[in-house]
CSV table of N, CA and C in Angstrom, one decimal:
chain,number,residue,atom,x,y,z
A,714,UNK,N,86.4,131.0,111.0
A,714,UNK,CA,87.1,130.8,109.7
A,714,UNK,C,87.8,132.0,109.2
A,715,UNK,N,88.7,132.6,110.0
A,715,UNK,CA,89.3,133.8,109.5
A,715,UNK,C,90.8,133.7,109.3
A,716,UNK,N,91.3,132.5,109.5
A,716,UNK,CA,92.8,132.3,109.3
A,716,UNK,C,93.1,132.5,107.9
A,717,UNK,N,94.3,133.0,107.7
A,717,UNK,CA,94.8,133.2,106.3
A,717,UNK,C,95.6,132.0,105.8
A,718,UNK,N,95.5,131.7,104.6
A,718,UNK,CA,96.4,130.7,103.9
A,718,UNK,C,97.0,131.4,102.7
A,719,UNK,N,98.0,130.8,102.2
A,719,UNK,CA,98.7,131.4,101.0
A,719,UNK,C,98.5,130.4,99.9
A,720,UNK,N,98.0,130.8,98.8
A,720,UNK,CA,97.8,130.0,97.6
A,720,UNK,C,98.7,130.7,96.5
A,721,UNK,N,99.7,130.0,96.2
A,721,UNK,CA,100.6,130.5,95.1
A,721,UNK,C,101.0,132.0,95.4
A,722,UNK,N,101.3,132.3,96.6
A,722,UNK,CA,101.8,133.6,97.0
A,722,UNK,C,100.6,134.6,97.3
A,723,UNK,N,99.4,134.2,97.1
A,723,UNK,CA,98.3,135.1,97.3
A,723,UNK,C,97.7,134.8,98.7
A,724,UNK,N,97.5,135.8,99.5
A,724,UNK,CA,97.0,135.6,100.9
A,724,UNK,C,95.4,135.7,100.7
A,725,UNK,N,94.8,134.6,101.3
A,725,UNK,CA,93.4,134.5,101.2
A,725,UNK,C,92.9,133.9,102.5
A,726,UNK,N,91.7,134.3,102.9
A,726,UNK,CA,91.1,133.7,104.1
A,726,UNK,C,90.4,132.3,103.7
A,727,UNK,N,90.2,131.5,104.8
A,727,UNK,CA,89.6,130.3,104.5
A,727,UNK,C,88.1,130.5,104.0
A,728,UNK,N,87.5,131.5,104.5
A,728,UNK,CA,86.1,131.9,104.0
A,728,UNK,C,86.2,132.2,102.6
A,729,UNK,N,87.2,133.0,102.2
A,729,UNK,CA,87.3,133.4,100.7
A,729,UNK,C,87.5,132.2,99.9
A,730,UNK,N,88.3,131.3,100.3
A,730,UNK,CA,88.6,130.0,99.6
A,730,UNK,C,87.3,129.2,99.5
A,731,UNK,N,86.6,129.1,100.6
A,731,UNK,CA,85.3,128.4,100.6
A,731,UNK,C,84.3,129.0,99.6
A,732,UNK,N,84.3,130.4,99.6
A,732,UNK,CA,83.4,131.1,98.7
A,732,UNK,C,83.8,130.8,97.2
A,733,UNK,N,85.1,130.7,97.0
A,733,UNK,CA,85.5,130.4,95.6
A,733,UNK,C,85.0,129.0,95.2
A,734,UNK,N,85.1,128.1,96.2
A,734,UNK,CA,84.6,126.7,95.9
A,734,UNK,C,83.1,126.7,95.6
A,735,UNK,N,82.4,127.5,96.4
A,735,UNK,CA,80.9,127.5,96.3
A,735,UNK,C,80.5,128.2,94.9
A,736,UNK,N,81.4,129.1,94.4
A,736,UNK,CA,81.1,129.7,93.2
A,736,UNK,C,81.3,128.8,91.9
A,737,UNK,N,81.9,127.7,92.1
A,737,UNK,CA,82.1,126.8,91.0
A,737,UNK,C,80.8,126.0,90.7
A,738,UNK,N,80.7,125.6,89.4
A,738,UNK,CA,79.5,124.8,89.1
A,738,UNK,C,79.6,123.4,89.9
A,739,UNK,N,78.4,122.8,90.0
A,739,UNK,CA,78.3,121.6,90.8
A,739,UNK,C,79.3,120.5,90.4
A,740,UNK,N,79.5,120.3,89.0
A,740,UNK,CA,80.4,119.3,88.5
A,740,UNK,C,81.9,119.6,89.0
A,741,UNK,N,82.2,120.9,88.9
A,741,UNK,CA,83.6,121.3,89.4
A,741,UNK,C,83.7,121.1,90.9
A,742,UNK,N,82.7,121.3,91.6
A,742,UNK,CA,82.8,121.1,93.1
A,742,UNK,C,83.0,119.6,93.4
A,743,UNK,N,82.3,118.8,92.6
A,743,UNK,CA,82.5,117.3,92.8
A,743,UNK,C,84.0,116.9,92.4
A,744,UNK,N,84.5,117.6,91.4
A,744,UNK,CA,85.9,117.3,91.0
A,744,UNK,C,86.9,117.7,92.1
A,745,UNK,N,86.6,118.8,92.7
A,745,UNK,CA,87.4,119.3,93.8
A,745,UNK,C,87.4,118.3,95.0
A,746,UNK,N,86.2,117.9,95.3
A,746,UNK,CA,86.0,117.0,96.4
A,746,UNK,C,86.7,115.6,96.1
A,747,UNK,N,86.5,115.2,94.9
A,747,UNK,CA,87.2,113.9,94.5
A,747,UNK,C,88.7,114.1,94.6
A,748,UNK,N,89.2,115.2,94.1
A,748,UNK,CA,90.7,115.5,94.2
A,748,UNK,C,91.2,115.5,95.6
A,749,UNK,N,90.4,116.1,96.5
A,749,UNK,CA,90.8,116.2,97.9
A,749,UNK,C,90.9,114.8,98.5
A,750,UNK,N,89.9,113.9,98.1
A,750,UNK,CA,89.9,112.6,98.6
A,750,UNK,C,91.1,111.8,98.1
A,751,UNK,N,91.4,112.0,96.8
A,751,UNK,CA,92.6,111.4,96.2
A,751,UNK,C,93.9,111.8,96.9
A,752,UNK,N,94.0,113.1,97.2
A,752,UNK,CA,95.2,113.6,97.9
A,752,UNK,C,95.3,113.0,99.3
A,753,UNK,N,94.2,113.0,100.0
A,753,UNK,CA,94.2,112.4,101.4
A,753,UNK,C,94.7,111.0,101.3
A,754,UNK,N,94.2,110.2,100.4
A,754,UNK,CA,94.6,108.8,100.3
A,754,UNK,C,96.1,108.7,99.9
A,755,UNK,N,96.5,109.5,99.0
A,755,UNK,CA,97.9,109.5,98.5
A,755,UNK,C,98.9,109.9,99.6
A,756,UNK,N,98.5,110.8,100.4
A,756,UNK,CA,99.4,111.4,101.4
A,756,UNK,C,99.0,111.0,102.8
A,757,UNK,N,98.3,109.9,102.9
A,757,UNK,CA,97.8,109.4,104.2
A,757,UNK,C,99.1,109.0,105.0
A,758,UNK,N,99.0,109.3,106.3
A,758,UNK,CA,100.1,108.9,107.2
A,758,UNK,C,99.8,107.5,107.6
A,759,UNK,N,100.7,106.6,107.4
A,759,UNK,CA,100.5,105.2,107.7
A,759,UNK,C,100.9,105.1,109.2
A,760,UNK,N,99.9,104.7,110.0
A,760,UNK,CA,100.1,104.5,111.4
A,760,UNK,C,100.9,103.2,111.6
A,761,UNK,N,101.9,103.2,112.5
A,761,UNK,CA,102.6,101.9,112.7
A,761,UNK,C,101.6,100.9,113.3
A,762,UNK,N,101.8,99.7,112.8
A,762,UNK,CA,100.9,98.6,113.3
A,762,UNK,C,101.1,98.4,114.8
A,763,UNK,N,99.9,98.2,115.4
A,763,UNK,CA,100.0,98.0,116.9
A,763,UNK,C,100.7,96.6,117.1
A,764,UNK,N,101.2,96.4,118.2
A,764,UNK,CA,101.9,95.2,118.5
A,764,UNK,C,100.9,94.0,118.3
A,765,UNK,N,101.4,93.0,117.5
A,765,UNK,CA,100.6,91.9,117.2
A,765,UNK,C,100.4,91.0,118.5
A,766,UNK,N,99.3,90.4,118.6
A,766,UNK,CA,99.1,89.5,119.8
A,766,UNK,C,100.1,88.3,119.7
A,767,UNK,N,100.5,87.9,120.8
A,767,UNK,CA,101.3,86.7,120.9
A,767,UNK,C,100.5,85.5,120.7
A,768,UNK,N,100.6,84.8,119.5
A,768,UNK,CA,99.9,83.7,119.2
A,768,UNK,C,100.7,82.4,119.3
A,769,UNK,N,100.2,81.4,120.0
A,769,UNK,CA,100.9,80.2,120.1
A,769,UNK,C,100.5,79.3,118.9
A,770,UNK,N,101.3,79.3,117.8
A,770,UNK,CA,100.9,78.6,116.6
A,770,UNK,C,101.0,77.1,116.8
A,771,UNK,N,101.8,76.6,117.6
A,771,UNK,CA,101.9,75.2,117.8
A,771,UNK,C,100.7,74.6,118.3
A,772,UNK,N,100.0,75.3,119.2
A,772,UNK,CA,98.8,74.8,119.9
A,772,UNK,C,97.5,75.5,119.3
A,773,UNK,N,97.6,76.2,118.2
A,773,UNK,CA,96.5,76.9,117.7
A,773,UNK,C,95.6,75.9,116.9
A,774,UNK,N,94.3,75.9,117.2
A,774,UNK,CA,93.4,74.9,116.5
A,774,UNK,C,93.3,75.1,115.0
A,775,UNK,N,93.6,76.3,114.5
A,775,UNK,CA,93.6,76.5,113.1
A,775,UNK,C,94.7,75.8,112.3
A,776,UNK,N,95.8,75.7,112.9
A,776,UNK,CA,97.0,75.0,112.3
A,776,UNK,C,96.7,73.5,112.3
A,777,UNK,N,96.8,72.9,111.1
A,777,UNK,CA,96.6,71.5,111.0
A,777,UNK,C,95.2,71.1,111.0
A,778,UNK,N,94.2,72.0,110.8
A,778,UNK,CA,92.8,71.7,110.8
A,778,UNK,C,92.4,70.7,109.7
A,779,UNK,N,93.2,70.6,108.7
A,779,UNK,CA,92.8,69.7,107.6
A,779,UNK,C,93.8,68.5,107.5
A,780,UNK,N,94.5,68.3,108.6
A,780,UNK,CA,95.6,67.2,108.6
A,780,UNK,C,95.0,65.8,108.3
A,781,UNK,N,93.7,65.6,108.7
A,781,UNK,CA,93.2,64.3,108.5
A,781,UNK,C,92.5,64.1,107.2
A,782,UNK,N,92.5,65.1,106.3
A,782,UNK,CA,91.9,64.9,105.0
A,782,UNK,C,92.8,64.2,104.0
A,783,UNK,N,92.4,63.0,103.6
A,783,UNK,CA,93.2,62.2,102.7
A,783,UNK,C,93.3,62.8,101.3
A,784,UNK,N,92.3,63.6,100.9
A,784,UNK,CA,92.3,64.1,99.5
A,784,UNK,C,93.3,65.3,99.4
A,785,UNK,N,93.8,65.8,100.5
A,785,UNK,CA,94.8,66.9,100.4
A,785,UNK,C,96.2,66.5,100.7
A,786,UNK,N,96.5,65.2,100.7
A,786,UNK,CA,97.9,64.8,101.0
A,786,UNK,C,98.8,65.3,99.9
A,787,UNK,N,98.4,65.4,98.6
A,787,UNK,CA,99.1,66.0,97.5
A,787,UNK,C,98.4,67.2,97.1
A,788,UNK,N,98.7,68.4,97.6
A,788,UNK,CA,98.0,69.6,97.3
A,788,UNK,C,98.0,70.0,95.8
A,789,UNK,N,99.1,69.7,95.2
A,789,UNK,CA,99.3,70.0,93.7
A,789,UNK,C,98.2,69.3,92.9
A,790,UNK,N,98.1,68.0,93.2
A,790,UNK,CA,97.2,67.1,92.5
A,790,UNK,C,95.7,67.6,92.8
A,791,UNK,N,95.5,67.9,94.1
A,791,UNK,CA,94.2,68.4,94.5
A,791,UNK,C,93.8,69.6,93.7
A,792,UNK,N,94.7,70.6,93.7
A,792,UNK,CA,94.4,71.9,93.0
A,792,UNK,C,94.2,71.7,91.5
A,793,UNK,N,95.0,70.8,90.9
A,793,UNK,CA,94.8,70.5,89.5
A,793,UNK,C,93.5,69.9,89.2
A,794,UNK,N,93.1,69.0,90.1
A,794,UNK,CA,91.8,68.4,89.9
A,794,UNK,C,90.6,69.3,90.1
A,795,UNK,N,90.7,70.2,91.0
A,795,UNK,CA,89.7,71.2,91.2
A,795,UNK,C,89.6,72.1,90.0
A,796,UNK,N,90.7,72.6,89.5
A,796,UNK,CA,90.8,73.4,88.3
A,796,UNK,C,90.2,72.7,87.0
A,797,UNK,N,90.5,71.5,86.9
A,797,UNK,CA,89.9,70.7,85.7
A,797,UNK,C,88.4,70.6,85.8
A,798,UNK,N,87.9,70.4,87.0
A,798,UNK,CA,86.5,70.2,87.2
A,798,UNK,C,85.7,71.5,87.1
A,799,UNK,N,86.3,72.6,87.5
A,799,UNK,CA,85.7,73.9,87.4
A,799,UNK,C,85.8,74.5,86.0
């Protein structure tokens, strides 16, 4: 841990930076850790999605699985009835 980094024009080693962190009160250390987590999430590199599998929707068993349900022929009426009963 002897590489130098520059913080606002000040040359500091990673060890010195870590020592600065350790010198903070516990609550401040937690805030630093939370801030780092926030920055990681905010600046996360979004990996391109891997190629999606080739799915045959016409022959997929999930498609049309409720086609024989008579109570769902009019979905608007069905949803309205569920909302009224709930």
